[in-house]
JSON list of C-alpha atoms in Angstrom, two decimals:
[
{"chain": "Z", "resi": 1148, "resn": "UNK", "atom": "CA", "xyz": [32.44, 23.72, 93.71]},
{"chain": "Z", "resi": 1149, "resn": "UNK", "atom": "CA", "xyz": [36.00, 24.51, 95.05]},
{"chain": "Z", "resi": 1150, "resn": "UNK", "atom": "CA", "xyz": [36.30, 21.44, 97.22]},
{"chain": "Z", "resi": 1151, "resn": "UNK", "atom": "CA", "xyz": [39.05, 18.97, 97.04]},
{"chain": "Z", "resi": 1152, "resn": "UNK", "atom": "CA", "xyz": [39.88, 15.74, 98.99]},
{"chain": "Z", "resi": 1153, "resn": "UNK", "atom": "CA", "xyz": [42.65, 17.65, 100.78]},
{"chain": "Z", "resi": 1154, "resn": "UNK", "atom": "CA", "xyz": [43.34, 21.29, 101.52]},
{"chain": "Z", "resi": 1155, "resn": "UNK", "atom": "CA", "xyz": [39.72, 22.48, 101.98]},
{"chain": "Z", "resi": 1156, "resn": "UNK", "atom": "CA", "xyz": [38.12, 22.83, 105.37]},
{"chain": "Z", "resi": 1157, "resn": "UNK", "atom": "CA", "xyz": [35.14, 20.38, 106.05]},
{"chain": "Z", "resi": 1158, "resn": "UNK", "atom": "CA", "xyz": [31.68, 21.97, 105.70]},
{"chain": "Z", "resi": 1159, "resn": "UNK", "atom": "CA", "xyz": [29.47, 22.92, 108.67]},
{"chain": "Z", "resi": 1160, "resn": "UNK", "atom": "CA", "xyz": [32.34, 23.29, 111.27]},
{"chain": "Z", "resi": 1161, "resn": "UNK", "atom": "CA", "xyz": [33.18, 19.52, 111.49]},
{"chain": "Z", "resi": 1162, "resn": "UNK", "atom": "CA", "xyz": [36.77, 19.98, 111.79]},
{"chain": "Z", "resi": 1163, "resn": "UNK", "atom": "CA", "xyz": [36.91, 18.09, 115.02]},
{"chain": "Z", "resi": 1164, "resn": "UNK", "atom": "CA", "xyz": [37.08, 14.45, 113.87]},
{"chain": "Z", "resi": 1165, "resn": "UNK", "atom": "CA", "xyz": [37.90, 13.77, 117.48]},
{"chain": "Z", "resi": 1166, "resn": "UNK", "atom": "CA", "xyz": [34.14, 13.66, 118.09]},
{"chain": "Z", "resi": 1167, "resn": "UNK", "atom": "CA", "xyz": [33.76, 10.56, 115.93]},
{"chain": "Z", "resi": 1168, "resn": "UNK", "atom": "CA", "xyz": [36.95, 8.85, 116.43]},
{"chain": "Z", "resi": 1169, "resn": "UNK", "atom": "CA", "xyz": [37.70, 9.79, 119.96]},
{"chain": "Z", "resi": 1170, "resn": "UNK", "atom": "CA", "xyz": [36.89, 7.93, 123.07]},
{"chain": "Z", "resi": 1171, "resn": "UNK", "atom": "CA", "xyz": [33.36, 7.74, 124.35]},
{"chain": "Z", "resi": 1172, "resn": "UNK", "atom": "CA", "xyz": [32.92, 9.96, 127.41]},
{"chain": "Z", "resi": 1173, "resn": "UNK", "atom": "CA", "xyz": [32.98, 7.86, 130.71]},
{"chain": "Z", "resi": 1174, "resn": "UNK", "atom": "CA", "xyz": [29.32, 8.41, 131.77]},
{"chain": "Z", "resi": 1175, "resn": "UNK", "atom": "CA", "xyz": [27.93, 7.88, 128.34]},
{"chain": "Z", "resi": 1176, "resn": "UNK", "atom": "CA", "xyz": [30.06, 4.68, 127.99]},
{"chain": "Z", "resi": 1177, "resn": "UNK", "atom": "CA", "xyz": [28.66, 3.55, 131.27]},
{"chain": "Z", "resi": 1178, "resn": "UNK", "atom": "CA", "xyz": [25.14, 4.11, 129.92]},
{"chain": "Z", "resi": 1179, "resn": "UNK", "atom": "CA", "xyz": [25.89, 2.41, 126.56]},
{"chain": "Z", "resi": 1180, "resn": "UNK", "atom": "CA", "xyz": [27.46, -0.54, 128.32]},
{"chain": "Z", "resi": 1181, "resn": "UNK", "atom": "CA", "xyz": [24.51, -1.02, 130.65]},
{"chain": "Z", "resi": 1182, "resn": "UNK", "atom": "CA", "xyz": [22.07, -0.68, 127.69]},
{"chain": "Z", "resi": 1183, "resn": "UNK", "atom": "CA", "xyz": [23.97, -3.31, 125.67]},
{"chain": "Z", "resi": 1184, "resn": "UNK", "atom": "CA", "xyz": [24.05, -5.74, 128.65]},
{"chain": "Z", "resi": 1185, "resn": "UNK", "atom": "CA", "xyz": [20.29, -5.35, 129.33]},
{"chain": "Z", "resi": 1186, "resn": "UNK", "atom": "CA", "xyz": [19.48, -5.70, 125.52]},
{"chain": "Z", "resi": 1187, "resn": "UNK", "atom": "CA", "xyz": [21.54, -8.81, 125.31]},
{"chain": "Z", "resi": 1188, "resn": "UNK", "atom": "CA", "xyz": [19.97, -10.17, 128.46]},
{"chain": "Z", "resi": 1189, "resn": "UNK", "atom": "CA", "xyz": [16.49, -10.02, 126.81]},
{"chain": "Z", "resi": 1190, "resn": "UNK", "atom": "CA", "xyz": [17.81, -11.53, 123.51]},
{"chain": "Z", "resi": 1191, "resn": "UNK", "atom": "CA", "xyz": [18.40, -8.38, 121.49]},
{"chain": "Z", "resi": 1192, "resn": "UNK", "atom": "CA", "xyz": [22.08, -7.91, 120.64]},
{"chain": "Z", "resi": 1193, "resn": "UNK", "atom": "CA", "xyz": [23.33, -4.49, 119.60]},
{"chain": "Z", "resi": 1194, "resn": "UNK", "atom": "CA", "xyz": [25.23, -3.82, 116.33]},
{"chain": "Z", "resi": 1195, "resn": "UNK", "atom": "CA", "xyz": [27.19, -0.60, 116.96]},
{"chain": "Z", "resi": 1196, "resn": "UNK", "atom": "CA", "xyz": [28.19, 1.69, 119.72]},
{"chain": "Z", "resi": 1197, "resn": "UNK", "atom": "CA", "xyz": [30.22, 4.74, 118.94]},
{"chain": "Z", "resi": 1198, "resn": "UNK", "atom": "CA", "xyz": [30.27, 8.61, 118.93]},
{"chain": "Z", "resi": 1199, "resn": "UNK", "atom": "CA", "xyz": [28.81, 10.65, 116.16]},
{"chain": "Z", "resi": 1200, "resn": "UNK", "atom": "CA", "xyz": [30.34, 13.63, 114.32]},
{"chain": "Z", "resi": 1201, "resn": "UNK", "atom": "CA", "xyz": [28.42, 16.22, 116.32]},
{"chain": "Z", "resi": 1202, "resn": "UNK", "atom": "CA", "xyz": [29.47, 16.88, 119.94]},
{"chain": "Z", "resi": 1203, "resn": "UNK", "atom": "CA", "xyz": [27.25, 15.08, 122.52]},
{"chain": "Z", "resi": 1204, "resn": "UNK", "atom": "CA", "xyz": [25.85, 12.67, 119.86]},
{"chain": "Z", "resi": 1205, "resn": "UNK", "atom": "CA", "xyz": [26.38, 8.92, 120.15]},
{"chain": "Z", "resi": 1206, "resn": "UNK", "atom": "CA", "xyz": [24.97, 5.98, 118.19]},
{"chain": "Z", "resi": 1207, "resn": "UNK", "atom": "CA", "xyz": [23.81, 2.49, 119.29]},
{"chain": "Z", "resi": 1208, "resn": "UNK", "atom": "CA", "xyz": [21.41, 0.28, 117.39]},
{"chain": "Z", "resi": 1209, "resn": "UNK", "atom": "CA", "xyz": [19.99, -3.28, 117.56]},
{"chain": "Z", "resi": 1210, "resn": "UNK", "atom": "CA", "xyz": [21.15, -5.68, 114.89]},
{"chain": "Z", "resi": 1211, "resn": "UNK", "atom": "CA", "xyz": [18.95, -5.59, 111.73]},
{"chain": "Z", "resi": 1212, "resn": "UNK", "atom": "CA", "xyz": [16.24, -8.29, 111.37]},
{"chain": "Z", "resi": 1213, "resn": "UNK", "atom": "CA", "xyz": [12.69, -8.52, 110.05]},
{"chain": "Z", "resi": 1214, "resn": "UNK", "atom": "CA", "xyz": [10.52, -5.33, 110.15]},
{"chain": "Z", "resi": 1215, "resn": "UNK", "atom": "CA", "xyz": [8.21, -6.53, 112.87]},
{"chain": "Z", "resi": 1216, "resn": "UNK", "atom": "CA", "xyz": [11.02, -7.69, 115.11]},
{"chain": "Z", "resi": 1217, "resn": "UNK", "atom": "CA", "xyz": [13.14, -4.64, 114.39]},
{"chain": "Z", "resi": 1218, "resn": "UNK", "atom": "CA", "xyz": [10.31, -2.25, 115.43]},
{"chain": "Z", "resi": 1219, "resn": "UNK", "atom": "CA", "xyz": [9.88, -4.22, 118.61]},
{"chain": "Z", "resi": 1220, "resn": "UNK", "atom": "CA", "xyz": [13.70, -4.09, 119.16]},
{"chain": "Z", "resi": 1221, "resn": "UNK", "atom": "CA", "xyz": [13.75, -0.26, 118.60]},
{"chain": "Z", "resi": 1222, "resn": "UNK", "atom": "CA", "xyz": [10.89, 0.43, 120.94]},
{"chain": "Z", "resi": 1223, "resn": "UNK", "atom": "CA", "xyz": [12.55, -1.81, 123.62]},
{"chain": "Z", "resi": 1224, "resn": "UNK", "atom": "CA", "xyz": [15.87, -0.19, 123.07]},
{"chain": "Z", "resi": 1225, "resn": "UNK", "atom": "CA", "xyz": [14.38, 3.34, 123.55]},
{"chain": "Z", "resi": 1226, "resn": "UNK", "atom": "CA", "xyz": [12.71, 2.19, 126.85]},
{"chain": "Z", "resi": 1227, "resn": "UNK", "atom": "CA", "xyz": [15.88, 0.69, 128.12]},
{"chain": "Z", "resi": 1228, "resn": "UNK", "atom": "CA", "xyz": [17.95, 3.74, 127.26]},
{"chain": "Z", "resi": 1229, "resn": "UNK", "atom": "CA", "xyz": [15.57, 6.04, 129.15]},
{"chain": "Z", "resi": 1230, "resn": "UNK", "atom": "CA", "xyz": [15.42, 3.67, 132.24]},
{"chain": "Z", "resi": 1231, "resn": "UNK", "atom": "CA", "xyz": [19.13, 3.23, 132.42]},
{"chain": "Z", "resi": 1232, "resn": "UNK", "atom": "CA", "xyz": [19.80, 7.00, 131.79]},
{"chain": "Z", "resi": 1233, "resn": "UNK", "atom": "CA", "xyz": [17.82, 7.99, 134.76]},
{"chain": "Z", "resi": 1234, "resn": "UNK", "atom": "CA", "xyz": [19.78, 5.77, 137.02]},
{"chain": "Z", "resi": 1235, "resn": "UNK", "atom": "CA", "xyz": [22.95, 7.50, 135.92]},
{"chain": "Z", "resi": 1236, "resn": "UNK", "atom": "CA", "xyz": [21.39, 11.09, 136.03]},
{"chain": "Z", "resi": 1237, "resn": "UNK", "atom": "CA", "xyz": [21.59, 11.43, 132.28]},
{"chain": "Z", "resi": 1238, "resn": "UNK", "atom": "CA", "xyz": [18.90, 12.34, 129.70]},
{"chain": "Z", "resi": 1239, "resn": "UNK", "atom": "CA", "xyz": [18.54, 10.57, 126.18]},
{"chain": "Z", "resi": 1240, "resn": "UNK", "atom": "CA", "xyz": [17.31, 12.41, 123.15]},
{"chain": "Z", "resi": 1241, "resn": "UNK", "atom": "CA", "xyz": [16.32, 10.28, 120.17]},
{"chain": "Z", "resi": 1242, "resn": "UNK", "atom": "CA", "xyz": [16.04, 13.18, 117.76]},
{"chain": "Z", "resi": 1243, "resn": "UNK", "atom": "CA", "xyz": [18.22, 12.36, 114.67]},
{"chain": "Z", "resi": 1244, "resn": "UNK", "atom": "CA", "xyz": [19.86, 15.85, 114.23]},
{"chain": "Z", "resi": 1245, "resn": "UNK", "atom": "CA", "xyz": [18.90, 17.99, 117.19]},
{"chain": "Z", "resi": 1246, "resn": "UNK", "atom": "CA", "xyz": [21.34, 20.87, 116.47]},
{"chain": "Z", "resi": 1247, "resn": "UNK", "atom": "CA", "xyz": [21.05, 22.96, 113.28]},
{"chain": "Z", "resi": 1248, "resn": "UNK", "atom": "CA", "xyz": [24.17, 23.21, 111.12]},
{"chain": "Z", "resi": 1249, "resn": "UNK", "atom": "CA", "xyz": [26.18, 20.36, 112.75]},
{"chain": "Z", "resi": 1250, "resn": "UNK", "atom": "CA", "xyz": [26.48, 17.18, 110.80]}
]
C-alpha cells in the first residue's frame, strides 16, 4: 500500500508526535493530579495518566479489576473528573474519538 516504516508520512495528519510524548498542559495536569489523589483517597488507584495522539485529548484510567468493581470505578472516575474540572474552570468530554479524522 505504499507505506514503509520510515520515509512515509503518518496517516490522518498525526505528524505531531509531541501530542503523545510531550508534557501534559499545566491546567490539565492539575486536573489529572487532583483526580488521581481523590480516586486514591477513596481506594481506587489509577493505572495511567498521559496525553493522547490527538490534540486536547488525555487518558487516565482506573486499574483493571473484576467487571463489577471496574464499572463502579469508571462511574466514580467520571463523576470525580467532572467535579474537579468545574473547580478549575475546565470541561471533560468522555467521548472516545470526538474529532473526525484525528487518531
